[in-house]
Short mmCIF file of C-alpha atoms in Angstrom, two decimals:
data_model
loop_
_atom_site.label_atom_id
_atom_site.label_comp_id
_atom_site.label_asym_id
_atom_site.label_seq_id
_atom_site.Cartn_x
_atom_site.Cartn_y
_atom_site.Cartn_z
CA UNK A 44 -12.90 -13.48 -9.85
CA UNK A 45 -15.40 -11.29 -11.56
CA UNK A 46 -17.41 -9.37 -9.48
CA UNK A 47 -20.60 -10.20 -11.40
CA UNK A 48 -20.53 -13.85 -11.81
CA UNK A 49 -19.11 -13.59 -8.04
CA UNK A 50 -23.06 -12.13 -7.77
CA UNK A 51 -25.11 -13.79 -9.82
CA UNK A 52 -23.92 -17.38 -10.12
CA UNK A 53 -23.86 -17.37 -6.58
CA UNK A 54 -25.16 -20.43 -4.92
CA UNK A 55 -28.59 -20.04 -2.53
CA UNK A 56 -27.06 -20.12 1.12
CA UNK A 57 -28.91 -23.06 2.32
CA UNK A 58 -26.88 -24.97 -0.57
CA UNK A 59 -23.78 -23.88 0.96
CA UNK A 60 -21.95 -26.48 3.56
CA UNK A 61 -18.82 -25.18 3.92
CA UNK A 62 -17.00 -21.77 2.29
CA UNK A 63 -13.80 -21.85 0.81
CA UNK A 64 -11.33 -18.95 1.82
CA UNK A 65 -9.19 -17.08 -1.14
CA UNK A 66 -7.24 -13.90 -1.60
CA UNK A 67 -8.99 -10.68 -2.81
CA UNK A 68 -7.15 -7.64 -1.50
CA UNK A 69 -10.13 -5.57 -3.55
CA UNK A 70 -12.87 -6.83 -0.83
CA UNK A 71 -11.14 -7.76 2.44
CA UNK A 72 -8.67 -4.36 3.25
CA UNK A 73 -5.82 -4.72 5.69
CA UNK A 74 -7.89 -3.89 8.89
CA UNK A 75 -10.10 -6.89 8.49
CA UNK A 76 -9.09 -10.52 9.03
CA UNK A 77 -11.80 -11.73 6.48
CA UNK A 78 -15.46 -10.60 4.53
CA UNK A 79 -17.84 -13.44 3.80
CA UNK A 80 -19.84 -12.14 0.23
CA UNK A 81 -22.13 -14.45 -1.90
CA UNK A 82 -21.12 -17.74 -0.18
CA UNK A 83 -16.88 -17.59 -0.23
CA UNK A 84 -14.60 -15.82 2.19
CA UNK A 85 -12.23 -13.50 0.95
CA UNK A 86 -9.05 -12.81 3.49
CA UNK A 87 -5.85 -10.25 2.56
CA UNK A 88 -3.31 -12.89 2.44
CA UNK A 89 -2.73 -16.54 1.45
CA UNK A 90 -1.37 -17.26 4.67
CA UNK A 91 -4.94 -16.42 5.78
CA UNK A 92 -6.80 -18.55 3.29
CA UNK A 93 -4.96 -21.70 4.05
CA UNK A 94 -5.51 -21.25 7.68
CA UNK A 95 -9.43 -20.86 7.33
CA UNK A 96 -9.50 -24.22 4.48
CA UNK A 97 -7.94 -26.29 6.56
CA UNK A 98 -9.32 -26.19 9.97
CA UNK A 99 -11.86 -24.34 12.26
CA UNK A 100 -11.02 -20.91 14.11
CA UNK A 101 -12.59 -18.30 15.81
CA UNK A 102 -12.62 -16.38 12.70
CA UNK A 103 -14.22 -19.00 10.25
CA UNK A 104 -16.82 -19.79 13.00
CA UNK A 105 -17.21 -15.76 12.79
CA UNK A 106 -17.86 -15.89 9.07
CA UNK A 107 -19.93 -19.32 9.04
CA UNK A 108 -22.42 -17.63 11.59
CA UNK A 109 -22.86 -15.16 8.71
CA UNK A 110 -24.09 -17.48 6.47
CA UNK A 111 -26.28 -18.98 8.31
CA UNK A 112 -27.51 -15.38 8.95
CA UNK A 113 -28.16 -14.99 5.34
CA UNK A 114 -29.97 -18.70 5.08
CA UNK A 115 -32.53 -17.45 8.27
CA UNK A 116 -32.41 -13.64 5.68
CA UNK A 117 -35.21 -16.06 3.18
CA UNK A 118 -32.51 -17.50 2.10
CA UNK A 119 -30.88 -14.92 -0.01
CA UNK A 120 -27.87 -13.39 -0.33
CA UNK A 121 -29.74 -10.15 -1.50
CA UNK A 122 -32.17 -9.75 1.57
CA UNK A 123 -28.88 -10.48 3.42
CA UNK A 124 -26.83 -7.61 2.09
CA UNK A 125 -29.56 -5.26 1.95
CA UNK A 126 -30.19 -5.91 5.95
CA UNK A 127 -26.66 -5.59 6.09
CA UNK A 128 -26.58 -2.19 4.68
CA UNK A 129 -28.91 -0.89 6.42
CA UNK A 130 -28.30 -1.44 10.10
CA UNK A 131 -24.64 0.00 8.77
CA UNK A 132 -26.24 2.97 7.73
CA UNK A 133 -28.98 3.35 10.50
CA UNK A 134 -25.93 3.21 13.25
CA UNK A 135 -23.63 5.88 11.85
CA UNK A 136 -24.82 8.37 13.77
CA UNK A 137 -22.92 6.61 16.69
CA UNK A 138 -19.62 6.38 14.92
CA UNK A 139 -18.60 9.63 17.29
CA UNK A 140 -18.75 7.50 20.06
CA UNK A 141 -17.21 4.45 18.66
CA UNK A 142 -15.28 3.94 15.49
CA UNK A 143 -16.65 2.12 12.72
CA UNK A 144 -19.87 2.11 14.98
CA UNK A 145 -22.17 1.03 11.61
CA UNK A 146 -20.11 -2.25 11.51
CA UNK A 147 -19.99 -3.21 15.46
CA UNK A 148 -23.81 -2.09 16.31
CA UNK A 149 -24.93 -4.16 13.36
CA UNK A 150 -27.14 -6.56 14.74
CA UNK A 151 -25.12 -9.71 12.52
CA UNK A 152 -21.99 -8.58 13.42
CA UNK A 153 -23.50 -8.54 17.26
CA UNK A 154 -24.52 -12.11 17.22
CA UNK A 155 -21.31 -13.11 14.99
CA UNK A 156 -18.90 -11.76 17.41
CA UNK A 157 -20.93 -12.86 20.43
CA UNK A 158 -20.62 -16.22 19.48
CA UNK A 159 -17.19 -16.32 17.56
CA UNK A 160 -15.33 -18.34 20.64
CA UNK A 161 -17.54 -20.52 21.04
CA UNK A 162 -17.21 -23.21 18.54
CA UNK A 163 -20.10 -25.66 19.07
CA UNK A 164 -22.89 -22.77 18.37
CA UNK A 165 -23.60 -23.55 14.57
CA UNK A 166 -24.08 -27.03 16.06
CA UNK A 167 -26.91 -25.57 18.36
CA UNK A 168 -28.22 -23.11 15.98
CA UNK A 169 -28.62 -26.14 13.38
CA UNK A 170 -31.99 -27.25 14.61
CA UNK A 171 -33.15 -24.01 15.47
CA UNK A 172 -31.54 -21.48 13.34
CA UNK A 173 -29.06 -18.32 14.30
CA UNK A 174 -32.07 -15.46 15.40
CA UNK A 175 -30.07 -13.67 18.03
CA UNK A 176 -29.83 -11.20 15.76
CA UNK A 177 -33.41 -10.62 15.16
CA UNK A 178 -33.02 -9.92 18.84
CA UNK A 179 -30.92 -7.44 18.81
CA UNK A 180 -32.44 -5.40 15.51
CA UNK A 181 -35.02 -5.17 17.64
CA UNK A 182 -33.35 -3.10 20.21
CA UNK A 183 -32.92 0.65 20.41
CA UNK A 184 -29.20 1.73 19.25
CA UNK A 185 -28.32 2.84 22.73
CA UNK A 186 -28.93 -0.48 24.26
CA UNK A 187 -27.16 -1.87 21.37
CA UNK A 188 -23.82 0.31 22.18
CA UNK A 189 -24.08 -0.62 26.05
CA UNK A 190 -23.82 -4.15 24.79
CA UNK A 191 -20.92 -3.83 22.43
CA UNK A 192 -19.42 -2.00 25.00
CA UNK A 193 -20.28 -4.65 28.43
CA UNK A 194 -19.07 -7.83 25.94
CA UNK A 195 -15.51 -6.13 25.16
CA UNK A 196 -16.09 -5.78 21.43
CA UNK A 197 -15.06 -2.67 20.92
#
């Protein structure tokens, strides 16, 4: 898939119901089950891919949190990413103390992997929208570790 009609065909998240899973080895490296980016999920392996099309897990739930993310981001992909690449680069001065600290003291990766288990929270966060993470932007970077650290995330 070319990368930019990947970006700028890419539908507006609120359009989005459901993401279909593929294989591109270029986005989603070995260390990562799968990257959500501009409204598909990418995984390593085809073994993956069929797993996440044809029924719910922990790690679609994961990745479905993110869009909904990007929908309650004014509904762009763009204000998404950019938010995204920020709190990465705003919590690497932590990644001493944990590795890849810019990716687990991101406040969407926070709420994502707070509520990957639990299966029925996009049906909650349908009438009022996923803002935990608002929640936890808001927070200082130390509290933010403590967290990461009292969950089990890293």
């Amino acid at each position: 898939m070319n990368i930019f009609k990947l970006i700028f065909r890419a539908p507006r998240p609120n359009t989005v119901s459901d993401m279909p899973a593929s294989v591109n080895r270029f986005f989603c490296r070995k260390n990562y089950a799968a990257i959500t980016m501009f409204g598909f999920i990418f995984t390593h392996d085809q073994d993956d891919a069929d797993l996440l099309n044809n029924r719910v897990t922990y790690t679609k739930n994961h990745e479905m949190i993110h869009l909904r993310q990007a929908q309650s981001t004014h509904n762009s992909w763009f204000c998404f990413y950019m938010r995204y690449l920020w709190y990465v680069l705003t919590a690497l001065r932590y990644s001493r103390k944990v590795r890849n600290a810019g990716y687990y003291l991101n406040p969407f990766e926070m709420e994502a992997y707070t509520h990957m288990y639990d299966l029925h929270y996009l049906d909650r966060a349908a009438e009022h929208g996923t803002s935990e993470w608002r929640r936890y932007a808001k927070m200082p970077l130390s509290d933010r570790f403590k967290h990461i650290r009292q969950k089990g995330i890293v």
